[in-house]
């Protein structure tokens, strides 16, 4: 059984930064690709970033490129999302997700992160950007 635990959310002013963490436990192969998604009130869940842990390959939604960075610490089975230059539009519940890479590779290669393709999910952590 795969378990994902997020932490690091909070409130920050526009232009500020936050770092989210997601620690995975369980069947390792099922978590060799991990991603971050977010869902704002009244909106659909959308992909933010993903990382193929075996190679360190990263993927980003256009809306966060240049501002967010996904990284990993394999020794800790932890993936991070460094969020800089935060905007009010970044306000959302942020979810960590995991899946075997071969299930999402084609979609990632086309530049998309589709929540429906991901199997394992954390409970989410709230990020609020407001002055």
CSV table of C-alpha atoms in Angstrom, one decimal:
chain,number,residue,atom,x,y,z
A,1,UNK,CA,0.0,0.0,0.0
A,2,UNK,CA,1.4,3.4,-1.0
A,3,UNK,CA,1.0,6.3,1.4
A,4,UNK,CA,1.8,9.9,0.6
A,5,UNK,CA,2.1,12.6,3.2
A,6,UNK,CA,2.3,16.3,2.3
A,7,UNK,CA,3.5,19.2,4.5
A,8,UNK,CA,4.6,22.7,4.1
A,9,UNK,CA,1.5,24.6,3.1
A,10,UNK,CA,0.5,27.9,4.7
A,11,UNK,CA,-0.3,31.5,4.0
A,12,UNK,CA,2.0,33.9,2.3
A,13,UNK,CA,1.9,37.4,0.7
A,14,UNK,CA,2.1,37.8,-3.1
A,15,UNK,CA,5.7,37.5,-4.2
A,16,UNK,CA,6.6,35.2,-1.3
A,17,UNK,CA,7.8,31.6,-1.3
A,18,UNK,CA,6.8,28.3,0.2
A,19,UNK,CA,8.3,24.8,0.0
A,20,UNK,CA,6.0,21.8,0.0
A,21,UNK,CA,7.2,18.3,0.9
A,22,UNK,CA,5.8,14.9,0.1
A,23,UNK,CA,7.1,11.7,1.7
A,24,UNK,CA,6.2,8.4,0.1
A,25,UNK,CA,6.1,5.0,1.8
A,26,UNK,CA,5.0,1.6,0.5
A,27,UNK,CA,5.7,-0.1,-2.9
A,28,UNK,CA,8.7,1.8,-4.4
A,29,UNK,CA,8.0,1.0,-8.0
A,30,UNK,CA,4.6,2.6,-7.7
A,31,UNK,CA,6.1,5.9,-6.7
A,32,UNK,CA,8.9,6.2,-9.2
A,33,UNK,CA,7.0,9.1,-10.7
A,34,UNK,CA,5.7,11.7,-8.4
A,35,UNK,CA,3.8,14.9,-9.1
A,36,UNK,CA,2.1,17.9,-7.6
A,37,UNK,CA,-1.4,18.9,-8.4
A,38,UNK,CA,-3.7,21.7,-7.1
A,39,UNK,CA,-7.3,22.4,-6.9
A,40,UNK,CA,-8.8,25.8,-6.2
A,41,UNK,CA,-12.4,26.2,-5.0
A,42,UNK,CA,-14.9,25.7,-7.9
A,43,UNK,CA,-12.2,24.6,-10.3
A,44,UNK,CA,-10.9,21.3,-11.6
A,45,UNK,CA,-7.8,19.7,-10.3
A,46,UNK,CA,-4.8,20.6,-12.4
A,47,UNK,CA,-1.3,19.4,-12.8
A,48,UNK,CA,1.6,21.6,-11.5
A,49,UNK,CA,4.8,19.6,-11.8
A,50,UNK,CA,6.2,16.0,-11.9
A,51,UNK,CA,9.5,14.2,-11.5
A,52,UNK,CA,10.6,10.8,-12.8
A,53,UNK,CA,12.6,9.8,-9.8
A,54,UNK,CA,14.9,7.3,-11.6
A,55,UNK,CA,16.4,9.9,-13.9
A,56,UNK,CA,15.4,13.2,-12.2
A,57,UNK,CA,13.5,14.3,-15.3
A,58,UNK,CA,11.1,17.1,-14.5
A,59,UNK,CA,7.9,18.4,-16.1
A,60,UNK,CA,6.0,21.6,-15.4
A,61,UNK,CA,2.7,23.2,-16.2
A,62,UNK,CA,3.2,26.4,-18.3
A,63,UNK,CA,1.6,28.5,-15.5
A,64,UNK,CA,4.4,27.7,-13.1
A,65,UNK,CA,7.5,27.4,-15.3
A,66,UNK,CA,10.3,29.6,-14.0
A,67,UNK,CA,8.6,30.0,-10.6
A,68,UNK,CA,8.2,26.5,-9.2
A,69,UNK,CA,10.9,23.8,-8.9
A,70,UNK,CA,10.3,20.1,-8.2
A,71,UNK,CA,13.1,18.2,-6.7
A,72,UNK,CA,13.7,15.0,-4.7
A,73,UNK,CA,15.7,13.4,-2.0
A,74,UNK,CA,15.7,9.7,-2.8
A,75,UNK,CA,17.3,8.8,0.5
A,76,UNK,CA,14.2,10.2,2.3
A,77,UNK,CA,11.7,9.1,-0.4
A,78,UNK,CA,10.7,12.8,-0.4
A,79,UNK,CA,9.8,15.1,-3.2
A,80,UNK,CA,9.7,18.9,-2.8
A,81,UNK,CA,8.0,21.7,-4.6
A,82,UNK,CA,9.7,25.0,-4.2
A,83,UNK,CA,7.3,27.8,-5.0
A,84,UNK,CA,8.7,31.3,-5.6
A,85,UNK,CA,7.1,34.5,-6.8
A,86,UNK,CA,3.7,33.3,-5.6
A,87,UNK,CA,0.6,34.9,-6.9
A,88,UNK,CA,-3.0,35.0,-5.6
A,89,UNK,CA,-3.9,32.6,-8.5
A,90,UNK,CA,-1.7,30.0,-6.9
A,91,UNK,CA,-4.1,29.7,-4.0
A,92,UNK,CA,-5.3,26.2,-3.9
A,93,UNK,CA,-5.2,22.8,-2.1
A,94,UNK,CA,-2.0,21.2,-3.3
A,95,UNK,CA,-1.9,17.4,-3.6
A,96,UNK,CA,1.0,15.0,-4.0
A,97,UNK,CA,0.5,12.1,-6.3
A,98,UNK,CA,2.4,9.0,-7.4
A,99,UNK,CA,2.3,6.5,-10.2
A,100,UNK,CA,4.6,4.1,-12.1
A,101,UNK,CA,6.3,6.2,-14.7
A,102,UNK,CA,5.4,3.9,-17.6
A,103,UNK,CA,1.7,4.7,-16.9
A,104,UNK,CA,2.1,8.5,-17.3
A,105,UNK,CA,5.2,8.8,-19.5
A,106,UNK,CA,3.5,9.4,-22.8
A,107,UNK,CA,1.3,12.2,-21.4
A,108,UNK,CA,4.2,13.8,-19.6
A,109,UNK,CA,6.2,13.8,-22.9
A,110,UNK,CA,3.3,15.7,-24.5
A,111,UNK,CA,3.6,18.3,-21.8
A,112,UNK,CA,0.5,17.4,-19.9
A,113,UNK,CA,-0.2,16.3,-16.3
A,114,UNK,CA,-3.6,14.7,-16.2
A,115,UNK,CA,-4.9,14.0,-12.7
A,116,UNK,CA,-7.1,11.1,-14.0
A,117,UNK,CA,-4.0,9.1,-14.9
A,118,UNK,CA,-2.5,9.1,-11.4
A,119,UNK,CA,-3.3,6.4,-8.9
A,120,UNK,CA,-2.0,7.3,-5.5
A,121,UNK,CA,-2.8,10.6,-3.7
A,122,UNK,CA,-2.1,12.4,-0.5
A,123,UNK,CA,-4.6,14.3,1.6
A,124,UNK,CA,-3.4,17.7,0.4
A,125,UNK,CA,-2.0,20.8,2.0
A,126,UNK,CA,-3.5,24.3,1.7
A,127,UNK,CA,-1.6,27.2,0.1
A,128,UNK,CA,-3.1,30.7,0.4
A,129,UNK,CA,-1.5,33.7,-1.3
A,130,UNK,CA,-3.1,36.9,-0.2
A,131,UNK,CA,-2.1,40.4,0.9
